[in-house]
Each structure stands twice: as C-alpha cells, then as structure tokens.
Coordinates of C-alpha atoms in Angstrom, one line a residue:
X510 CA 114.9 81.6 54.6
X511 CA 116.3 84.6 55.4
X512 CA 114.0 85.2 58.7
X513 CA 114.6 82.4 60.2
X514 CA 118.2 82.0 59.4
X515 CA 118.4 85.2 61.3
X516 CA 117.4 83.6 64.4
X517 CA 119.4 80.8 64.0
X518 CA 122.3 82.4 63.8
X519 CA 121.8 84.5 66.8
X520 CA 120.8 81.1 68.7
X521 CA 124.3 80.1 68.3
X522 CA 126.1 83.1 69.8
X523 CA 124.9 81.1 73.0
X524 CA 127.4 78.4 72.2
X525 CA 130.4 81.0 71.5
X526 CA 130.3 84.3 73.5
X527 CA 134.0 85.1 72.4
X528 CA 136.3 85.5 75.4
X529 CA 139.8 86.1 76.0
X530 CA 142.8 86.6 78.7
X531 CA 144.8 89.5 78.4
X532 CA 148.2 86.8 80.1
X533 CA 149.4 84.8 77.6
X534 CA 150.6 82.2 80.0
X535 CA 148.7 78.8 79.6
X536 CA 149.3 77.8 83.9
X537 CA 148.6 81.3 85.0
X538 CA 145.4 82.9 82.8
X539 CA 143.1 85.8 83.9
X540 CA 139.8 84.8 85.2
X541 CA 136.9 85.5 83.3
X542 CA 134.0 83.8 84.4
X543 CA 131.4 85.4 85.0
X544 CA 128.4 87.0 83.8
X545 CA 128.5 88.1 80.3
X546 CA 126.7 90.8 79.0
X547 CA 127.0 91.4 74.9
X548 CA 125.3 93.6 71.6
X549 CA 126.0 91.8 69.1
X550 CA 125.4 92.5 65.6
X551 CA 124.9 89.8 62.9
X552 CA 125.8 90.3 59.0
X553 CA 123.6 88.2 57.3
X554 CA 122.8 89.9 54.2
X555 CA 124.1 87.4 52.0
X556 CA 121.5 85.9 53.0
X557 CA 119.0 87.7 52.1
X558 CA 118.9 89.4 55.5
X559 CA 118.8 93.3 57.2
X560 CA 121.2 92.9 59.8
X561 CA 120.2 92.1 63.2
X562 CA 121.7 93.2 66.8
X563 CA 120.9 91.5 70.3
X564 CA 121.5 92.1 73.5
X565 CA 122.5 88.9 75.2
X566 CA 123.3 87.9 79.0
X567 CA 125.1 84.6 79.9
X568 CA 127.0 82.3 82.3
X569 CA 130.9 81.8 81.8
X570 CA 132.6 79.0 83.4
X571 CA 136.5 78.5 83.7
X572 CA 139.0 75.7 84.7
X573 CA 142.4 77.2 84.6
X574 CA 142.6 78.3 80.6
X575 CA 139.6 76.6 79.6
X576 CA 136.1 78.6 79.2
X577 CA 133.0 76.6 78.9
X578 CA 129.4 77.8 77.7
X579 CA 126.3 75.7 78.2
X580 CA 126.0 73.9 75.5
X581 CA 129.0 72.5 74.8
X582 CA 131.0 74.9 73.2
X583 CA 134.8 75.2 74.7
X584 CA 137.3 78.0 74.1
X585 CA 141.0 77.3 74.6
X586 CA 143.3 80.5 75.4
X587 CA 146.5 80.8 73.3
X588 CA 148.6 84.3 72.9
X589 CA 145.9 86.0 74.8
X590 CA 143.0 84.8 72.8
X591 CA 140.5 82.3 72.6
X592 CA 139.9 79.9 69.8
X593 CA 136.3 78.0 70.6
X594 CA 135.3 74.8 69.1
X595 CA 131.2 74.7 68.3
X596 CA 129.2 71.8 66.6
X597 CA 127.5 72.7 63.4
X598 CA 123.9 72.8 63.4
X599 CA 121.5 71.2 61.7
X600 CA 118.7 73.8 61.0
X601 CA 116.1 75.4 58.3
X602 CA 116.8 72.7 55.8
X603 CA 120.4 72.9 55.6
X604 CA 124.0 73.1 57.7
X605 CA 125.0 76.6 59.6
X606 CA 128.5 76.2 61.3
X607 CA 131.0 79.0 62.4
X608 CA 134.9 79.7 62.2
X609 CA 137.6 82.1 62.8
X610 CA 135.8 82.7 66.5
X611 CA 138.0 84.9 68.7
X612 CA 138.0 87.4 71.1
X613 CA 140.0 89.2 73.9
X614 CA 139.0 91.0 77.3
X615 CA 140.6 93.9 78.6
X616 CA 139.6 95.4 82.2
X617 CA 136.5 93.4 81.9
X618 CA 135.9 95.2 78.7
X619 CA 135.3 92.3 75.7
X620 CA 135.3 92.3 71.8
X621 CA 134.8 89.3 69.7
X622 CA 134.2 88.3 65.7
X623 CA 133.4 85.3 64.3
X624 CA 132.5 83.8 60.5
X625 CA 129.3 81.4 59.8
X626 CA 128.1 79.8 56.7
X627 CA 124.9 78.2 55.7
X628 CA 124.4 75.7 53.4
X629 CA 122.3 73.0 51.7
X630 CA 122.5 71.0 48.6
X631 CA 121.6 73.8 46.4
X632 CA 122.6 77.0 48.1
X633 CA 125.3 78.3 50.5
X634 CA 125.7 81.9 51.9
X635 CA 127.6 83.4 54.6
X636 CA 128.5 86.1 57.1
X637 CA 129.9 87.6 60.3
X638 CA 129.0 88.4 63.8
X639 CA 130.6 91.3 65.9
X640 CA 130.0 91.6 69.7
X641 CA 131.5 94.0 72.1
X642 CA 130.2 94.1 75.7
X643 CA 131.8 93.7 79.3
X644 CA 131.5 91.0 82.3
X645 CA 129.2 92.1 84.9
X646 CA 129.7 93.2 88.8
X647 CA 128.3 90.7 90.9
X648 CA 125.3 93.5 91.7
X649 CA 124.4 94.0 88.1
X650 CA 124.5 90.2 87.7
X651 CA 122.2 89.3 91.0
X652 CA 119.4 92.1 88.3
X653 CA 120.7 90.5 85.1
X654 CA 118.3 88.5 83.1
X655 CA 119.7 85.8 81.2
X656 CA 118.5 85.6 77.5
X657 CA 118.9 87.0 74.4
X658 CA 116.8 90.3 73.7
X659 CA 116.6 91.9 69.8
X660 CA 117.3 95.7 69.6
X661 CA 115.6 97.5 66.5
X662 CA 118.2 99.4 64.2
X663 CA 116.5 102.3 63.0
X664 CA 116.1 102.3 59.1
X665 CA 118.0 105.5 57.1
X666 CA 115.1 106.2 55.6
X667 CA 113.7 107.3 59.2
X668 CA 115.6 110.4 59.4
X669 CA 116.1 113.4 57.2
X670 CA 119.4 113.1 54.9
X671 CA 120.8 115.2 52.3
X672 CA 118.6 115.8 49.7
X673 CA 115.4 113.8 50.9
X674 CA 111.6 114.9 51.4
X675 CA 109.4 114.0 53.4
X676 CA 106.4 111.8 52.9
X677 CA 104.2 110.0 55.1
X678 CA 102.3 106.6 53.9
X679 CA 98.8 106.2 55.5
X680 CA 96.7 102.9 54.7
X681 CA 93.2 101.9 56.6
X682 CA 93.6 98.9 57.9
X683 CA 90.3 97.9 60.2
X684 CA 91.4 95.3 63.1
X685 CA 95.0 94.9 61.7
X686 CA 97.7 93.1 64.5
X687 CA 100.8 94.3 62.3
X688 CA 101.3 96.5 59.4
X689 CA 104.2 97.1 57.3
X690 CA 105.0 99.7 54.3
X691 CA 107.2 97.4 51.6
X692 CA 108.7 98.4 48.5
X693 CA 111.4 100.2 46.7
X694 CA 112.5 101.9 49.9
X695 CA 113.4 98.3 51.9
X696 CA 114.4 96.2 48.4
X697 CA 110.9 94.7 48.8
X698 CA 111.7 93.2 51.8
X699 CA 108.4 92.9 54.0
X700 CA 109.2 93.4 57.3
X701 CA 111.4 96.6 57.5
X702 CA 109.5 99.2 57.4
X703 CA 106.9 99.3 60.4
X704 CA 103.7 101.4 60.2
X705 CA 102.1 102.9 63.2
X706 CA 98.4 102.8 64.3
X707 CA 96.5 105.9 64.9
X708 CA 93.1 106.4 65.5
X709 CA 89.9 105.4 62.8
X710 CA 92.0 101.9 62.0
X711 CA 94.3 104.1 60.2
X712 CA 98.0 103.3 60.2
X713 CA 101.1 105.5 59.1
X714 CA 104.8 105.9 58.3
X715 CA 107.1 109.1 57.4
X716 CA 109.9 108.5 55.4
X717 CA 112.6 110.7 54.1
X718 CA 113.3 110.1 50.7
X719 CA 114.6 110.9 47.4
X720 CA 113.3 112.5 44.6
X721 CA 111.7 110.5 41.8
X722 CA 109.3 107.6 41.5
X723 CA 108.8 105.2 44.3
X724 CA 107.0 101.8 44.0
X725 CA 105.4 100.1 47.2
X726 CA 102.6 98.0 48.6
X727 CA 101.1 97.8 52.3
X728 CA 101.6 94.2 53.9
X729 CA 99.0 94.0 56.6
X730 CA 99.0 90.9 58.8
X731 CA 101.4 89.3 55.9
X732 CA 98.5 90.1 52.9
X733 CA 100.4 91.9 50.6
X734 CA 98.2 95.4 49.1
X735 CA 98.1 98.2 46.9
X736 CA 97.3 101.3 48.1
X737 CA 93.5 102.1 47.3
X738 CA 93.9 105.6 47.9
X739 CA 96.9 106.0 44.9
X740 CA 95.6 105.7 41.5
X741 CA 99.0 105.6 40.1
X742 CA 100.2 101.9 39.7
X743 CA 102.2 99.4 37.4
X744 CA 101.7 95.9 37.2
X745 CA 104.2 93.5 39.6
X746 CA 104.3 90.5 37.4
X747 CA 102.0 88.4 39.8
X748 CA 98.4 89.5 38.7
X749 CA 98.2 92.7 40.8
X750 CA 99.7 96.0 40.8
X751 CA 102.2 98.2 43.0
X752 CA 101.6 101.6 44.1
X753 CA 103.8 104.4 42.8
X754 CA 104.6 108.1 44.2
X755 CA 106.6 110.1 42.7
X756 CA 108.7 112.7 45.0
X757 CA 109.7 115.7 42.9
X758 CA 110.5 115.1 39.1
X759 CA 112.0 111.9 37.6
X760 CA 115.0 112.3 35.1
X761 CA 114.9 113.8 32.5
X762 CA 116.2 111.0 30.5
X763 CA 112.9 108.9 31.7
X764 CA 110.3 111.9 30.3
X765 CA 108.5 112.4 27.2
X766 CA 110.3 115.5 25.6
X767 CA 108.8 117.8 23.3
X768 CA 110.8 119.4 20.3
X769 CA 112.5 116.4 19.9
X770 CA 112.2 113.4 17.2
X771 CA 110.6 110.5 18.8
X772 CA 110.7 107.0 17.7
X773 CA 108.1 104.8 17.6
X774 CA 107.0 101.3 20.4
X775 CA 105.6 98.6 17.7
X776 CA 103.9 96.3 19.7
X777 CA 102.8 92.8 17.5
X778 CA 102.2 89.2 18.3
X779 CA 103.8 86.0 17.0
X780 CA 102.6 83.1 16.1
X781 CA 105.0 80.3 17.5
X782 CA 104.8 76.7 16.6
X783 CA 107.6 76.1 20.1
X784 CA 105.1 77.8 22.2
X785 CA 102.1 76.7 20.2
X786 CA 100.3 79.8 20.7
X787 CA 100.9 83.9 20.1
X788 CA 103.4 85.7 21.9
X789 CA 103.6 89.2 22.2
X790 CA 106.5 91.4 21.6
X791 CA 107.7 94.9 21.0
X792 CA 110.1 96.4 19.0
X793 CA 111.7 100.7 19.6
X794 CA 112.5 101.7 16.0
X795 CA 114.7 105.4 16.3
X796 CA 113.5 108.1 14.8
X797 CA 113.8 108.6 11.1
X798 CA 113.9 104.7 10.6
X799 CA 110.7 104.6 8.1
X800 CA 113.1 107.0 5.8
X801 CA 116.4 105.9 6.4
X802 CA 117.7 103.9 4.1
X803 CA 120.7 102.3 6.6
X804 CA 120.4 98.7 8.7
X805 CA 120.5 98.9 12.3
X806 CA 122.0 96.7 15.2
X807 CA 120.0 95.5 17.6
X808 CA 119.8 95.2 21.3
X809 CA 117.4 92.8 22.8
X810 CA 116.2 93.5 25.8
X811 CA 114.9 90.6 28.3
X812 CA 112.2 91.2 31.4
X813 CA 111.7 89.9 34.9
X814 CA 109.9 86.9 36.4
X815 CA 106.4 86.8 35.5
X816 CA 106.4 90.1 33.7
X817 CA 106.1 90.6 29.7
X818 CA 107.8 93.2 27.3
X819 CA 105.4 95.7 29.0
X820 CA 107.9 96.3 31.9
X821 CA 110.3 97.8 29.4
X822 CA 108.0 100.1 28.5
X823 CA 106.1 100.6 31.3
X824 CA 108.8 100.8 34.2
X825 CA 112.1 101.1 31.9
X826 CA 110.7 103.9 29.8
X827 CA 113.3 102.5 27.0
X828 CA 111.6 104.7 24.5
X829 CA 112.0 107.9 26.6
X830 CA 115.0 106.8 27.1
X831 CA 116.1 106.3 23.7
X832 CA 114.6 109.6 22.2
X833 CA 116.3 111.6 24.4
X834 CA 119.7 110.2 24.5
X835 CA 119.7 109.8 20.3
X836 CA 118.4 113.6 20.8
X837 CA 121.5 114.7 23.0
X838 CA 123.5 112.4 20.7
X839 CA 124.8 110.5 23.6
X840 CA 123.9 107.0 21.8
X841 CA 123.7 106.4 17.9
X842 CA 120.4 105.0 16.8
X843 CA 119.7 101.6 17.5
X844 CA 116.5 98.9 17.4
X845 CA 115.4 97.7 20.6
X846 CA 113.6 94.1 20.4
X847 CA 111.5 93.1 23.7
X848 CA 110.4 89.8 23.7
X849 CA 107.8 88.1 26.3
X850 CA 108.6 85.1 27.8
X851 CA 106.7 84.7 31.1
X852 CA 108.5 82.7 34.4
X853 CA 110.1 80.6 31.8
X854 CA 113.8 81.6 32.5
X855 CA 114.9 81.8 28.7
X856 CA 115.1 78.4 28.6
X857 CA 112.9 75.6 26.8
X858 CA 110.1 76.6 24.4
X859 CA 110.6 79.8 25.1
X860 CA 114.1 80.2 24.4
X861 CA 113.4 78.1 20.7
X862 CA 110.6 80.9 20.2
X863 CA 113.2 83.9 21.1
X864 CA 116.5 82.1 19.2
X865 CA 114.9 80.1 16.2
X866 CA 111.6 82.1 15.3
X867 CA 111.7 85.4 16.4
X868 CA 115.3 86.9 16.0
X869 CA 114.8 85.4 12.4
X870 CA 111.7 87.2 11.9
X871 CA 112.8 90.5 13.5
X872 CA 115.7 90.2 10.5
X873 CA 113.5 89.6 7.7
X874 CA 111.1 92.5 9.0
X875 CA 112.9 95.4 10.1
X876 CA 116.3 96.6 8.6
X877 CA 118.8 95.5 11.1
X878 CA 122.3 94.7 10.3
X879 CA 123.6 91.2 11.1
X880 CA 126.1 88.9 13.2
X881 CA 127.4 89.1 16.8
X882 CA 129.0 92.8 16.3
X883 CA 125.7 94.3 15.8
X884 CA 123.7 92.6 18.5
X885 CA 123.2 92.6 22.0
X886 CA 121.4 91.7 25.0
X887 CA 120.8 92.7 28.4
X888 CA 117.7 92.1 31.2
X889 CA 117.0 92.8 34.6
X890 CA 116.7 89.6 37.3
X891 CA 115.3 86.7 35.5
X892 CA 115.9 88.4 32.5
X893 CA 119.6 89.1 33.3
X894 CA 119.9 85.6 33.9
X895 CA 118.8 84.8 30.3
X896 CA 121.5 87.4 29.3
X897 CA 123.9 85.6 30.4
X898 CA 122.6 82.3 29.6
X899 CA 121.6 82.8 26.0
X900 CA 124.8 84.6 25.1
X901 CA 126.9 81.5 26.3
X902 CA 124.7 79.3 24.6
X903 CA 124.5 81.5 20.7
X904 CA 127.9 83.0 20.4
X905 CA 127.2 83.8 16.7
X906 CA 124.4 85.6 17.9
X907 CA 125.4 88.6 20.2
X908 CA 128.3 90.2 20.9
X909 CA 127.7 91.8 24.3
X910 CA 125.9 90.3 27.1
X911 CA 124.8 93.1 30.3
X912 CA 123.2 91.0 33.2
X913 CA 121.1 93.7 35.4
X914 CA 121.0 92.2 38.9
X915 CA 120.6 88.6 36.9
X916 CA 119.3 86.1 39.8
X917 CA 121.7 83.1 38.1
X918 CA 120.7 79.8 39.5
X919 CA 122.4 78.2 36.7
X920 CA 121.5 74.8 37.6
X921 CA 118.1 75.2 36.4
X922 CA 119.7 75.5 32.6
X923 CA 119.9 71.7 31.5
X924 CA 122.4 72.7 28.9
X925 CA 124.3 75.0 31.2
X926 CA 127.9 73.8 32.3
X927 CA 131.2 74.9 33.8
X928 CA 132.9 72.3 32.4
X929 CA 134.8 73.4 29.0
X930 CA 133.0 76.4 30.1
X931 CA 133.4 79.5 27.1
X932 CA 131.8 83.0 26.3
X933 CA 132.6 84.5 23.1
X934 CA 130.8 87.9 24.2
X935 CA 131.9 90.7 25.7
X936 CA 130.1 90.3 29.4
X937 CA 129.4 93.5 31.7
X938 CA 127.4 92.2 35.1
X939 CA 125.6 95.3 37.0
X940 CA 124.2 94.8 40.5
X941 CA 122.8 97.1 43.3
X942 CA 125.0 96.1 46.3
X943 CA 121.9 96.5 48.8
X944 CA 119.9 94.0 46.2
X945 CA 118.6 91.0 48.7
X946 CA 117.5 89.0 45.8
X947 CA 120.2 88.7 43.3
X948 CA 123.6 89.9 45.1
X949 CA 124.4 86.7 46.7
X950 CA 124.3 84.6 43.2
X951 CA 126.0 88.0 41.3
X952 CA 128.8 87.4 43.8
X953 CA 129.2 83.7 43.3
X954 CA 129.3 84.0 39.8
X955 CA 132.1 86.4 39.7
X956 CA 133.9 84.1 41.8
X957 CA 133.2 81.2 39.4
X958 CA 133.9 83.2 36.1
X959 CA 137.3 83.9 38.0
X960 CA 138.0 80.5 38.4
X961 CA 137.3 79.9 34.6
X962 CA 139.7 82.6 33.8
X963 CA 136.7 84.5 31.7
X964 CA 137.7 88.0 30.9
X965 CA 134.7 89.9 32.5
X966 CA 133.7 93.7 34.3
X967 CA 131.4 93.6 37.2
X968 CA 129.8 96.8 38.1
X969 CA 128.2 97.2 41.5
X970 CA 126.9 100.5 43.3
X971 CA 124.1 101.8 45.9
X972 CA 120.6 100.2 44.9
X973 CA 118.3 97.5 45.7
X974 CA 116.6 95.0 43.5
X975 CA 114.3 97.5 41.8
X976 CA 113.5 100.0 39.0
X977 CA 114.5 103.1 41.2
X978 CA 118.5 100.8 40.5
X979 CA 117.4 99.9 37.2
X980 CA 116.8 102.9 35.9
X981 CA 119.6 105.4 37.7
X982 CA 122.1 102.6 35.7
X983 CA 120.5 102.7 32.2
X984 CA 122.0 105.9 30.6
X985 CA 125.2 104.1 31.6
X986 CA 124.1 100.6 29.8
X987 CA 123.1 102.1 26.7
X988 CA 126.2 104.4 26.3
X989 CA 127.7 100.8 26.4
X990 CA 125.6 99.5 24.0
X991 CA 126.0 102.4 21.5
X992 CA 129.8 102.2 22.1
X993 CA 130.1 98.1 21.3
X994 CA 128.0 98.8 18.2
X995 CA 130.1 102.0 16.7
X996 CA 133.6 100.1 16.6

C-alpha cells in the first residue's frame, strides 16, 4: 500500500497549496494569487513509507479573502492564516482525508503543514506534509511548468558516516530495465536502494555501512534474488535464502568462544495429535545442566512468519549468546525452548500443540522449575505477536511477556478481546523506530493498552525490522529475563 499511498497523498497537495495573508483584516487581505511554486515533503512512514519530496507548480486564484485551487478546495483567511476545506478521497481501497491545513506568506515567501489519515475497515495510518516555497514573478511564471515533479532524497547510507566502511554490491543482471539492492540496510524495503548499470550487464551500489553482518537480496525488474556470487546465506522463511556480508567482526556476544563452558542446542521432534503430524523443536540447556542437580526456569522463545526454531539459532545465535553471557555472569542459567510453528500466528492447532502438549512435555523431560515466576516468553514479528497473545490468554503460564517488533493484528485472534481486557504478566514491547513493518501496529497498541490502563514499558530505538535490531537489543532482553527469574 505504501507506494501508491505515497502518490496519493502527494495528488492532494493540488487541492490545498497552503496560503496565507500576512493583514489580518477580512475587507482588506494581501493578494496572493498567483503562481505557486512549492517542495514539499510528505511523512508517510506510518505507512509503511520512506518519505517523499516534490516539487510542485500551480495556479492560485483570489476574490477578496478567499483562495481557490482547481479542484475545489477553498481557503478562508482568518488572523493572517488560512484554514482550507478539501473533500476526502476515495482511493487504494480505503479513505485519505486531511486536517489542521494552514499556512502564511511573507514577502512572497510561503510555509504551510498539514495532517492526513488513511483508512479502511481494517487499518488506519497517518502523517504530515511540510511545504515551503514562494509565488513566482510573472517572468519565472510565463517558464514555469505546471505539475508536480518527485526529487530523490539521497539515502544515509550513500555517504560516509562515523564509523562506516565501504562496500560496494555488484550483481549481473543481463537485459535488466531497473535494479535494486534490498535488505537490512532499507528495512527490506524494495525500492530504496538503486543500483547502477555499468558495462558487461553488470550493475552496482557503494554503501557506507557498519560493522557486522548484513543480510540482503538483489530485486531486478521486481524478481526478488540472492546473490550467486556470495556463498554465505540464511534462509528467509519463504523457500529461498538471503545473502549475508559481514563488514568487520560481529559482537562478541554473537561468537562461538573458546575457553568457556558451552551449553548444548537439543534439536527433537514431537509427535502432536493438534497438528496431526511431527513438529520440530529445540531446546538451549546451560552448561553444567547434565550434572546439576537444580530445576531451571524457562524462556520460550517464538520465531517469525514462515520461519521454524532454526532462526533462533541460525540468525539469533541464542546459544552464543547464552554461553557467553552465563560465562561473563551477566545472566543466571536458564533453558531456552524454541518451538516451530510455521505462518500459523500462535493461534489454532498450533497454539494447542505449543500450550497443551509441548510445554507439558518440556516439564516432564527436562528439569525446569514451574509456574508463571519461572517462565517467559518473547519472539520477533509474528512471533512477538504470539508473545503477547499467548501471555494474555495463559496467565498461569508465564510471567513476562517481551514482544520484539510484534506485527499485532489482533483481530486475526478469535479469542482476542479488549473488552474486560487483562494481563497478568509483566509486558516489555521493543521496536526499531525505523521498522516499516511492525511500528505502525507497536504504536497503536500502546495507545490501546493506555486506554485499558495496563501497566506496560515500551522500548523503542534506531533499527529496522531485521536481525541487525534484533540482535543489537538481545543482551538487553536476556538481562531482563535473568532479572524476572532471580527475584
């Protein structure tokens, strides 16, 4: 949605143009009509959007204090600003409409804000629009063009920063009309970053990034690719793979280290009469458990849509994680249970396989101690909407409840509701505040569990909607984790 929405909005500034009169008198107002000539910059990342600026070049027309746009949209002046009054549009499958439009003009110099929303039955988002320009002389108008033109904003990542290396991305792409680089560095997004052609079909990027692990794909005329020339890969939930470079040296925390005692990744399969078939899970046991005589909580943690317990291994590193920080004594030993659980959302069969038939069976297999104060749970996106979910739902089950940039669309829970609405658990929500996919629904939840009066910490800082977020925030969840466990 977000694409077009973008061009939606911009297709309205025609109706608005914010303009105003620097008298204040309602018989006597300065004229502005004219040629208008704006950059404006829309805010749309709500939803799910980069930001977008336009030049734009218009007609104003004035009777007395009222400003006219064609279109339809009027502006009244009042106290030296205009107020305009704009029909909402129907458009992309729902409503976009606008308010709190003003501006003022000074010396033929203008400035101008105004707020829109989108909406439909399911969804809403919103965001603002910022212009500044000035009215053209009747010479630069006669050369004007009228129309809207976009201007490109040049991506950080394009320029050298603090702390960033250089790398450039080069893919073979024979006969290609557009090619894009997509990944960790634009939040997944596919139309950000824009590779350049060079000779022998080969196309490029340089970026300037941090160090550590990067994952990406090519997108060329909208197929989406791994890079054939990078052997290094994870799986992306969907059948394929992405690409990964590492810049540098990860953490520390996220490496195998020798002369310390490691744990051990059980990896086993289920048998569940709910799914009707095996499911496999994993379980982190700390080191020493095989000798220790003592029970241990239990944190289970939940994956991402379309991925299995592998991602907690694979891109999480939990069990570098958890070696290094029991080795630095920074977390008490704990049991880590990873279920599978496909696009399912934690809900149906496969949240009667997770809550009836494999917790049990965890219990009766491994020494772990029992009730809410030993036992939490946590995920990343779909998985940190099962968090939340399944810790409403069990309160006798865990304790503490961590949503990772949890894409909550509660209405697909048939059990889920605000009415009488309770949580038992302690509830920490994390989220990347440059995280297209899941900020929007992290924000309107906060504002819900507000209105429900639910005692609650929400945790946001810089990162997208990947493992490069994920994994700078994980020390912090575990400390958490260890914390709740130890009172």
């Amino acid at each position: 949605m977000n694409n077009k929405l973008a061009c939606l909005v911009t297709a309205l500034l025609a109706f608005w143009m914010l303009v105003g009169c620097s008298n204040n008198s309602t018989k006597d107002c300065d004229n502005v009509a004219g040629t208008w000539q704006l950059v404006v910059d829309v805010d749309d990342y709500e939803c799910n959007g980069l930001g977008q600026r336009y030049k734009q070049v218009f007609e104003v027309s004035q009777n007395q204090c009222q400003l006219s746009i064609e279109g339809g949209t009027t502006g009244i002046i009042s106290q030296g600003k205009i107020t305009w009054t704009s029909p909402s549009t129907e458009t992309d499958g729902g409503t976009l409409s606008y308010s709190s439009a003003y501006s003022e003009v000074n010396n033929k110099e203008i400035t101008g804000a105004y707020d829109w929303q989108w909406s439909n039955d399911s969804f809403s988002c919103s965001g603002t629009v910022t212009a500044k320009g000035h009215i053209l002389t009747e010479q630069q108008a006669a050369n004007a063009k009228l129309g809207e033109t976009a201007i490109q904003l040049e991506h950080p990542l394009l320029s050298p920063s603090e702390n960033t290396v250089a790398h450039t991305f080069t893919v073979e792409a024979k006969n290609a009309r557009q090619v894009y680089l997509a990944g960790e560095m634009s939040d997944w997004r596919s139309k950000v970053l824009v590779m350049q052609p060079s000779e022998a079909d080969q196309w490029s990027i340089t970026l300037y990034l941090k160090p550590g692990a990067w994952q990406y794909k090519f997108v060329i005329d909208g197929v989406w690719v791994a890079d054939q020339q990078n052997p290094q890969s994870v799986p992306d939930g969907y059948g394929g793979v992405n690409s990964v470079f590492v810049i540098g040296e990860e953490d520390a925390l996220l490496i195998a280290q020798p002369g310390i005692a490691h744990g051990s990744i059980v990896e086993a399969e289920f048998k569940s009469d709910s799914l009707n078939q095996a499911s496999p899970y994993a379980v982190y046991l700390p080191p020493g458990y095989q000798t220790s005589k003592q029970d241990y909580p239990v944190l289970m943690l939940l994956h991402g849509y379309g991925q299995d317990y592998k991602q907690w291994i694979i891109d999480g590193k939990i069990q570098h994680l958890m070696d290094n920080m029991i080795a630095n004594k920074s977390i008490e030993p704990f049991i880590v249970l990873m279920p599978s659980a496909g696009t399912s959302y934690y809900k149906g069969q496969h949240e009667s396989f997770i809550m009836q038939e494999l917790l049990p069976h965890v219990a009766e297999q491994y020494k772990v101690k029992a009730g809410p104060d030993y036992r939490a749970i946590s995920g990343i996106s779909m998985g940190g909407a099962g968090a939340f979910y399944l810790a409403h739902k069990y309160p006798k089950q865990f304790g503490l409840s961590l949503p990772l940039s949890g894409y909550f669309d509660l209405e697909m829970y048939p059990s889920f509701s605000w009415q009488n609405f309770t949580l038992d658990a302690e509830l920490t929500l994390f989220c990347g505040e440059d995280d297209s996919i899941s900020y929007p629904s992290n924000q309107r939840l906060v504002e819900q569990l507000n209105q429900q009066g639910v005692e609650f910490s929400y945790l946001t800082a810089e990162g997208g909607h990947t493992w490069r977020y994920w994994n700078s925030i994980s020390e912090q969840v575990l400390k958490q984790v260890s914390s709740f466990f130890a009172r």
